[in-house]
Amino acid sequence: MKIRGRAINKGMAAGTAVVLETPFSFIGDMNPKTGELTMAGHPLAGLPLAGKVIVFPTGKGGTIAPFITYLARKNGKAPRAILCEQVDPITAECAMVMDIPLMDSFPSVELTKIIKTGDTVKIDADAGQISINYPE
Amino acid sequence: MTLLSGGISYMPWIKERWKLFLTKREEDMAAGVYGKGIEKAMKILVKFGNAFGAEKLVKITSAHTMPVEPLELLKEFAEDVEEVAVFTTLHPLMSAFSPDKYESMGIDRDFAGEELPVSEKRAEIHKRLGFNRTYSCLPQLAGNLPRRGESISWIGTGAQIMANSLLGARTNRDGTVINLCSALTGRTPLWGMHLDENRKAQVLVKFIGINFDTITDCQIGAIGYHIGAIARNRNVVFEGIPRNYGLDLLKYLMAPLSTSGSVSICHLTGITPEAPDSQTALGGKKPDEVVTVGEKEVLATWQKFREASRDEVDLVIIGCPHCTIGEIKSIAGLLDGKKIGNNQRLWLGTAEQNYRLAQLMGYAGIIETAGGVISSTCMATVPCSPLPGDVKVVKTNSFKAAHYITSFQRGKVSVVVDDIVGCIKSAISGCAEVR
């Protein structure tokens, strides 16, 4: 299934999705040393985000987040790509600092419902599209 | 495009991809003529500007940056740079960590051990490059006073909303890297709050039954915290704030708006430069939403931080945003001849220069004799929140601090909000109760 969206930071990547249904921040919700999700009480808390395609509705606050993502990248713990329903400027800045693809605005779907944690997602931000391969 | 082994693409830097207009000088900066650091900084600004539809870069008249850059990042962007491009002030040292004061604040030696060598190296680079070591979240206290209509890049959500609202200067809620790149190059993408049409209010707030003569600092904070959650990222205008309200009180109204929400600008009708009247602030349009605030809303918001987990308070924090000299004077008056409890700690935050003023006026001496510690650090303890291990109950007069400390401590600490007088009384008596 190919879905059209908007490229915020270009590039191509493929990886396993981690889907979060609430707004996410790299400061507070991710540990830059371990790359783990640190959302208190979340069922996926503790899950490593390194090398994953993180999917969330939008970012939330935390202007210090770009520094945190720089550290994550230096530690080899950066995610592989980011997909948002509607990106916020801080998340965009983080993707640019980590130099990973970021896409948003997928008008034909509700992104966090159509992708499930564990799905393989391929992103071609240059072409403005993603494809989801459900695990068989 | 080739996919490297990590699954990340290689993107050659192609001039034709630049949609943003660059002057000759800016093209040279991006091409490395002014060194490697400026080249990197410029490339990120251009990439970001393109993503957010900026026509061009705008020159800024001042910058305010966060002094806790990862050391490698600072070195990368500062490579070949002789000095910052514009007048730049520094935000507080974060996580309440002060190299001079951490011991008397009770902050863990292990945490300090990791931080100290890094903070020394950063300070050397900041000094060499001319970042003014003001260490405050209120840059105005240190003489960073841009004029109406000037574009700036300031870090810190409290500083950002106050610059936009009270000064009529223009800054986006820049992240720390765009902000640093703006300070080093003297330019920032022309988008968002740098444009007239994005500065108009969508949310109008009116008051019923609030007595502005008797309302306290923390109750004003409750109003800000309440409205922030409602406004989310929309612009706000308040009707009915008294004209005689100064920075002391206005900072408590504004700071929480960008904490519970992500508000960039908060006009005050009849007071702030872009709001001679509500219609002008609204851009001649009807508001998207009109919100009425009365005592009921203030009390309901206050209730979120009103019940301590136990009777005894361990740590009292005042200074989020940083205290003005007027507040320090009041606090000294409340502590004169008294001592804080044996099991209590009192942390006050203010700008580095303000601390010097407080020393000259005798206020610092009184506060320190009573057992309080004054530092120029982030009293909301963002982001590492290294509270002493024995702290279970915190009292503060700031909703912003209450919000962040609660969040970062993940349930280990109970935070209550009270006015300054109540906070100091608790520091002395050890009793957490909010009356």
XYZ file of C-alpha atoms in Angstrom:
571
model
C 0.000 0.000 0.000
C 1.559 3.313 -1.088
C 0.436 6.503 0.634
C 1.263 10.061 -0.431
C 2.504 12.594 2.094
C 4.637 15.694 2.441
C 8.416 15.618 2.786
C 9.763 17.785 5.596
C 13.269 16.314 5.622
C 14.234 14.367 2.541
C 15.821 10.981 2.135
C 14.938 7.310 1.879
C 14.754 4.784 4.674
C 13.094 1.537 5.651
C 12.519 -0.008 9.048
C 10.187 -1.389 11.682
C 7.499 0.968 12.938
C 6.852 2.024 16.525
C 3.453 3.738 16.673
C 2.556 6.180 19.445
C -0.984 7.525 19.630
C -0.248 10.604 21.714
C 2.081 13.567 21.057
C 5.776 12.749 21.494
C 8.830 14.727 22.557
C 12.490 13.735 22.237
C 13.050 15.480 25.564
C 11.328 13.495 28.241
C 10.005 10.625 26.096
C 13.329 9.218 24.869
C 16.607 8.400 26.630
C 19.483 9.649 24.399
C 21.982 7.205 25.930
C 19.944 4.038 25.419
C 17.473 5.190 22.755
C 14.622 3.764 24.840
C 11.095 5.123 24.954
C 10.648 6.606 28.424
C 6.944 7.619 28.416
C 5.888 6.871 31.979
C 3.132 4.271 32.140
C 3.077 3.632 28.388
C 2.682 -0.038 27.377
C 5.742 0.303 25.106
C 7.930 2.052 27.726
C 11.463 0.658 27.597
C 11.242 -0.217 23.901
C 14.345 0.883 21.975
C 13.609 3.497 19.316
C 17.067 3.293 17.740
C 16.836 2.342 14.081
C 13.029 2.345 14.151
C 10.520 4.364 12.159
C 8.660 6.336 14.828
C 5.083 7.259 14.017
C 3.141 9.804 16.098
C 0.409 12.442 15.631
C 2.569 15.498 16.405
C 5.346 16.673 18.692
C 4.875 18.436 21.998
C 7.021 21.264 23.291
C 10.587 20.841 24.500
C 12.776 23.356 22.670
C 15.857 21.569 24.070
C 14.915 18.408 22.113
C 17.311 19.072 19.182
C 20.308 18.873 21.579
C 18.961 15.558 22.897
C 18.607 14.131 19.392
C 22.174 15.193 18.558
C 23.317 13.109 21.518
C 21.190 10.178 20.406
C 22.755 10.293 16.952
C 26.291 10.453 18.390
C 25.448 7.471 20.578
C 24.193 5.543 17.532
C 20.683 5.489 19.018
C 18.802 7.732 16.592
C 15.596 6.457 15.006
C 15.724 5.645 11.293
C 12.882 7.954 10.231
C 9.898 9.880 11.573
C 6.323 10.000 10.317
C 3.795 12.472 11.759
C 0.180 13.242 11.059
C 1.044 16.909 11.426
C 4.626 17.827 12.264
C 5.603 20.625 14.640
C 8.727 22.763 14.092
C 10.737 21.171 16.918
C 10.276 17.642 15.573
C 11.291 18.918 12.119
C 14.424 20.457 13.582
C 15.222 17.179 15.373
C 14.947 15.205 12.135
C 17.312 17.660 10.427
C 19.818 17.430 13.288
C 19.714 13.621 13.141
C 19.722 13.776 9.321
C 16.846 11.294 8.975
C 13.784 11.417 6.685
C 10.638 13.001 8.075
C 7.252 13.095 6.379
C 3.869 14.400 7.459
C 0.433 15.339 6.099
C -1.042 12.106 4.807
C -4.518 13.434 3.954
C -5.993 10.151 2.791
C -5.406 8.241 6.033
C -5.196 8.479 9.825
C -1.563 7.555 10.086
C -1.411 6.254 13.643
C -4.356 3.936 12.946
C -3.198 2.572 9.607
C 0.329 1.649 10.727
C 0.841 -0.810 13.590
C 3.913 -1.266 15.791
C 5.962 -3.986 14.114
C 4.962 -3.178 10.532
C 7.738 -2.650 8.002
C 7.557 0.822 6.501
C 9.486 2.134 3.501
C 9.848 5.885 3.168
C 10.785 7.767 0.001
C 10.546 11.366 1.138
C 11.979 12.626 -2.162
C 9.071 11.039 -4.030
C 6.662 12.025 -1.231
C 5.377 8.567 -0.433
C 5.519 5.701 2.038
C 4.615 2.044 1.686
C 3.541 -0.301 4.419
C 4.192 -4.040 4.254
C 2.120 -5.847 6.844
C 3.996 -8.772 8.384
C 2.664 -11.965 6.791
C 20.242 8.317 -4.303
C 22.192 5.524 -2.687
C 21.182 3.836 0.535
C 24.104 3.598 2.933
C 24.340 0.635 5.283
C 22.406 2.371 8.037
C 19.407 2.878 5.781
C 19.956 6.642 5.629
C 20.142 8.272 2.218
C 22.964 10.388 0.844
C 21.703 13.786 -0.250
C 24.127 15.800 -2.344
C 23.934 19.522 -1.684
C 22.508 20.946 -4.909
C 22.072 24.671 -5.402
C 18.929 24.219 -7.482
C 17.165 22.745 -4.461
C 17.350 26.043 -2.613
C 13.887 27.660 -2.828
C 14.824 30.207 -0.195
C 16.411 33.427 -1.495
C 19.967 33.937 -0.294
C 22.074 37.075 -0.574
C 25.572 36.716 -2.035
C 27.006 36.788 1.446
C 24.617 34.099 2.640
C 25.482 31.914 -0.353
C 29.145 32.290 0.552
C 28.384 31.378 4.166
C 26.587 28.223 3.017
C 29.448 27.390 0.655
C 32.036 27.422 3.439
C 33.740 30.737 2.626
C 33.340 31.784 6.270
C 34.453 28.456 7.694
C 33.055 25.034 8.510
C 30.878 25.979 11.470
C 29.064 28.760 9.614
C 28.618 26.466 6.616
C 26.925 23.832 8.801
C 24.801 26.434 10.585
C 23.686 28.039 7.345
C 22.763 24.703 5.766
C 20.460 23.801 8.647
C 18.825 27.244 8.567
C 18.215 26.912 4.817
C 16.865 23.354 5.090
C 14.534 24.384 7.900
C 13.488 27.599 6.136
C 12.627 25.648 2.992
C 10.525 23.175 4.973
C 8.504 25.989 6.574
C 8.030 28.144 3.486
C 10.395 30.971 4.392
C 11.013 33.315 1.449
C 14.399 34.290 2.757
C 16.484 34.697 5.908
C 15.990 37.766 8.082
C 18.836 39.420 9.977
C 18.334 39.317 13.732
C 19.258 42.097 16.171
C 19.866 39.854 19.167
C 20.018 36.235 20.220
C 19.510 34.385 23.493
C 20.874 30.843 23.596
C 20.990 27.840 25.897
C 24.414 27.245 27.481
C 24.087 23.451 27.738
C 24.985 22.413 24.202
C 26.440 18.926 23.800
C 30.139 19.824 23.729
C 30.769 18.192 20.344
C 27.826 20.053 18.823
C 29.099 23.397 20.124
C 32.593 22.681 18.761
C 31.185 21.632 15.362
C 29.123 24.765 14.876
C 31.771 27.054 16.389
C 34.547 25.736 14.145
C 36.364 28.654 12.474
C 34.022 31.138 14.196
C 35.703 34.099 15.899
C 32.652 35.496 17.617
C 28.851 35.416 17.633
C 27.295 37.481 14.887
C 24.962 39.514 17.139
C 24.549 40.623 20.757
C 23.828 37.326 22.516
C 22.847 36.527 26.092
C 22.855 33.125 27.741
C 19.915 31.263 29.290
C 20.381 29.822 32.795
C 22.529 26.801 33.439
C 19.933 24.070 33.187
C 18.773 21.376 35.600
C 19.295 23.820 38.491
C 22.990 22.928 38.296
C 25.433 25.666 39.286
C 29.142 24.795 39.560
C 29.409 27.188 42.555
C 26.184 26.430 44.347
C 25.342 22.789 43.706
C 26.806 21.602 47.007
C 24.838 24.033 49.129
C 21.769 23.168 47.056
C 22.237 19.505 47.975
C 22.639 18.302 44.415
C 24.220 14.878 44.060
C 28.018 14.740 43.732
C 27.786 12.060 41.037
C 25.639 14.305 38.885
C 28.030 17.178 39.531
C 30.991 14.967 38.729
C 29.650 14.342 35.234
C 28.587 17.930 34.630
C 31.510 19.972 35.967
C 34.231 19.242 33.374
C 31.758 19.708 30.501
C 30.353 22.960 31.878
C 33.876 24.386 32.270
C 34.766 23.608 28.651
C 31.529 25.096 27.399
C 32.024 28.250 29.462
C 35.490 28.713 27.899
C 34.037 28.554 24.395
C 31.133 30.844 25.301
C 33.515 33.395 26.772
C 35.873 33.235 23.791
C 33.074 33.673 21.287
C 31.415 36.519 23.159
C 28.225 34.812 24.379
C 27.372 37.090 27.318
C 27.311 34.924 30.456
C 24.095 36.361 31.833
C 22.578 32.982 32.794
C 18.980 34.126 33.001
C 15.631 33.183 31.488
C 14.754 36.899 31.605
C 17.250 38.380 29.121
C 15.696 41.809 29.653
C 17.195 41.836 33.176
C 20.639 41.744 31.577
C 20.037 44.439 28.986
C 18.778 42.372 26.050
C 15.949 44.687 25.027
C 14.986 44.403 21.362
C 12.530 46.923 20.003
C 9.125 46.430 18.501
C 9.227 44.812 15.064
C 12.828 43.598 15.369
C 13.487 39.983 14.489
C 15.431 38.011 17.114
C 16.060 34.380 18.007
C 15.561 33.692 21.676
C 15.500 30.309 23.377
C 13.305 29.457 26.336
C 9.552 29.383 26.009
C 9.082 31.989 28.760
C 11.604 34.381 27.199
C 10.057 33.817 23.741
C 6.490 34.625 24.751
C 7.573 37.652 26.789
C 9.704 39.079 23.980
C 6.875 38.689 21.474
C 4.174 39.978 23.803
C 5.732 42.629 26.056
C 8.365 43.997 23.676
C 6.662 43.424 20.321
C 9.913 41.883 19.081
C 9.655 38.808 16.867
C 10.861 35.304 17.629
C 9.587 31.836 16.868
C 9.624 29.052 19.428
C 12.986 28.114 17.980
C 14.590 24.857 19.027
C 18.076 24.940 20.488
C 19.920 24.138 17.246
C 18.122 26.610 14.944
C 18.598 29.146 17.751
C 22.342 28.521 18.040
C 22.753 28.633 14.252
C 20.870 31.941 14.206
C 23.184 33.432 16.846
C 26.299 32.322 14.951
C 25.154 33.532 11.524
C 23.096 36.539 12.591
C 20.154 35.292 10.535
C 17.012 33.219 10.968
C 14.374 31.924 8.518
C 11.645 34.497 7.854
C 8.549 32.548 8.808
C 6.031 32.205 11.655
C 6.161 35.004 14.192
C 8.440 37.156 12.035
C 5.411 37.851 9.813
C 2.628 40.315 10.735
C -0.246 38.016 9.821
C 0.879 35.257 12.196
C 0.919 37.528 15.244
C -2.811 38.150 15.526
C -4.782 36.569 18.367
C -7.287 33.751 17.897
C -8.300 33.336 21.533
C -9.840 36.194 23.528
C -9.830 35.937 27.329
C -12.131 37.975 29.570
C -12.372 38.079 33.343
C -15.414 38.051 35.613
C -15.164 38.503 39.345
C -11.350 38.547 39.596
C -9.990 41.188 41.957
C -6.719 42.231 40.376
C -5.739 44.287 43.451
C -5.704 41.279 45.728
C -4.883 38.365 43.422
C -1.544 36.717 44.268
C 1.431 35.718 42.111
C 0.500 32.040 42.113
C -3.168 32.747 41.301
C -2.027 34.734 38.278
C 0.051 31.704 37.321
C -3.073 29.558 37.632
C -4.780 31.772 35.047
C -1.852 31.335 32.648
C -1.738 27.570 33.187
C -5.496 27.244 32.664
C -5.512 29.291 29.452
C -2.403 27.602 28.020
C -4.149 24.234 27.937
C -7.195 25.767 26.213
C -5.277 27.909 23.718
C -2.807 25.112 22.823
C -0.665 26.715 20.084
C -2.988 29.613 19.216
C -2.259 33.283 19.906
C -4.021 34.854 22.888
C -5.274 38.304 23.904
C -6.302 39.111 27.500
C -8.744 41.931 28.235
C -8.791 43.522 31.658
C -5.256 43.043 32.961
C -4.493 46.221 34.972
C -2.155 48.746 33.383
C -0.044 48.977 36.547
C 1.002 45.311 36.443
C 4.769 45.117 36.032
C 7.196 42.382 34.982
C 7.007 40.818 38.450
C 3.414 39.726 37.930
C 3.191 39.528 34.146
C 5.895 36.864 33.963
C 3.704 34.542 36.062
C 0.816 35.063 33.653
C 2.885 34.423 30.535
C 5.319 31.625 31.396
C 2.684 28.897 31.999
C 0.971 29.677 28.662
C 3.884 28.039 26.871
C 4.055 25.209 29.409
C 0.532 23.776 29.500
C 0.171 25.012 25.947
C 2.611 26.173 23.282
C 1.483 29.787 22.981
C 3.883 32.115 21.132
C 2.273 35.467 21.840
C -0.103 36.815 24.468
C -1.378 40.343 23.880
C -2.674 42.394 26.805
C -5.270 44.926 25.648
C -4.218 48.477 26.357
C -0.790 47.398 27.578
C 1.290 45.507 25.028
C 2.637 47.241 21.891
C 0.510 45.363 19.338
C -2.723 45.590 21.323
C -3.907 49.193 21.742
C -7.348 47.583 21.684
C -8.639 44.025 21.334
C -9.753 44.485 17.719
C -6.232 45.351 16.613
C -4.830 42.358 18.495
C -7.395 40.137 16.774
C -6.501 41.557 13.374
C -9.993 42.913 12.903
C -11.460 39.392 12.933
C -13.756 37.641 15.372
C -11.877 35.414 17.808
C -11.994 31.637 17.210
C -12.776 31.225 20.887
C -13.761 33.484 23.780
C -12.846 32.222 27.237
C -14.154 33.658 30.494
C -12.083 33.228 33.636
C -13.428 33.642 37.149
C -12.500 32.470 40.621
C -13.919 29.018 39.901
C -11.390 28.405 37.099
C -8.495 29.756 39.178
C -9.323 27.478 42.115
C -9.894 24.440 39.902
C -6.481 24.907 38.275
C -4.805 25.530 41.626
C -6.318 22.306 42.913
C -4.020 20.352 40.558
C -1.067 21.359 42.740
C -2.634 21.881 46.110
C -2.444 18.636 48.071
C 0.967 17.528 49.287
C 1.628 13.821 49.769
C 2.552 14.519 53.393
C 2.672 17.381 55.931
C 6.357 18.221 55.729
C 7.885 20.231 52.859
C 11.471 19.371 51.887
C 12.318 21.938 49.230
C 10.914 25.381 48.449
C 11.673 26.811 45.012
C 11.076 30.393 43.882
C 12.405 31.783 40.623
C 10.638 30.286 37.665
C 10.882 32.660 35.815
C 13.871 34.280 37.510
C 13.124 36.641 40.403
C 13.189 40.387 39.916
C 15.057 42.503 42.460
C 11.673 43.543 43.883
C 10.839 39.927 44.666
C 14.254 39.295 46.195
C 13.713 42.341 48.411
C 10.318 40.988 49.553
C 11.794 37.567 50.262
C 14.642 39.119 52.268
C 12.037 41.057 54.252
C 10.231 37.808 55.095
C 13.452 36.048 56.118
C 15.123 38.870 58.059
C 16.150 37.594 61.489
C 14.685 34.146 60.790
C 16.055 30.794 59.729
C 14.588 28.184 57.428
C 13.829 24.801 59.029
C 16.665 22.351 59.742
C 15.177 19.808 57.335
C 14.144 22.322 54.697
C 15.938 23.763 51.683
C 15.184 27.037 49.906
C 16.324 27.604 46.321
C 15.937 31.025 44.691
C 16.702 31.697 41.053
C 17.714 35.008 39.520
C 20.009 36.410 36.815
C 23.742 36.471 37.545
C 23.787 40.290 37.491
C 20.710 40.491 39.671
C 22.443 38.353 42.289
C 25.280 40.887 42.348
C 22.710 43.661 42.804
C 21.054 41.657 45.595
C 24.452 41.397 47.287
C 25.055 45.137 47.026
C 21.599 45.848 48.477
C 22.146 43.453 51.401
C 19.223 41.201 50.399
C 21.427 38.254 49.419
C 23.197 38.357 52.778
C 19.911 38.179 54.680
C 18.589 35.320 52.532
C 21.814 33.319 52.773
C 22.103 33.855 56.541
C 18.581 32.472 56.847
C 19.738 29.370 54.938
C 18.514 30.080 51.408
C 20.640 29.520 48.291
C 20.516 31.886 45.330
C 21.715 30.712 41.909
C 21.366 31.712 38.267
C 20.126 28.310 37.166
C 16.850 26.857 35.864
C 14.514 26.562 38.821
C 12.096 24.350 36.881
C 15.032 21.873 36.951
C 14.671 21.214 33.212
C 15.722 18.701 31.917
C 17.596 16.430 34.353
C 15.796 17.470 37.552
C 18.584 16.385 39.954
C 16.641 17.022 43.155
C 18.384 15.829 46.328
C 17.389 12.207 46.931
C 15.549 12.871 50.181
C 13.107 15.347 48.603
C 9.515 14.084 48.623
C 7.547 17.341 48.766
C 8.323 20.549 46.862
C 6.544 23.859 47.270
C 6.856 26.581 44.637
C 4.951 29.695 43.539
C 5.365 28.749 39.874
C 2.940 26.619 37.872
C 5.611 26.191 35.226
C 8.056 24.725 37.764
C 5.305 22.609 39.309
C 4.407 21.178 35.900
C 7.964 20.294 34.894
C 9.166 18.971 38.246
C 6.114 16.726 38.504
C 6.709 15.473 34.973
C 10.452 14.858 35.305
C 10.198 13.236 38.727
C 7.666 10.687 37.424
C 5.616 10.440 40.590
C 8.519 10.392 43.072
C 7.858 13.938 44.242
C 4.644 15.763 45.179
C 4.586 19.451 44.194
C 2.298 22.126 45.637
C 1.892 25.748 44.555
C 1.459 28.664 46.962
C 2.146 32.403 46.816
C 5.585 33.785 47.746
C 4.529 34.563 51.307
C 3.147 31.038 51.778
C 6.304 29.555 50.245
C 8.638 31.383 52.618
C 6.428 30.563 55.623
C 6.661 26.885 54.693
C 10.446 27.091 54.302
C 10.611 28.403 57.861
C 7.989 26.190 59.487
C 8.535 23.049 57.429
C 4.790 22.736 56.954
C 3.680 21.987 53.375
C 0.034 22.979 53.717
C -1.386 25.499 51.235
C -3.978 27.626 52.996
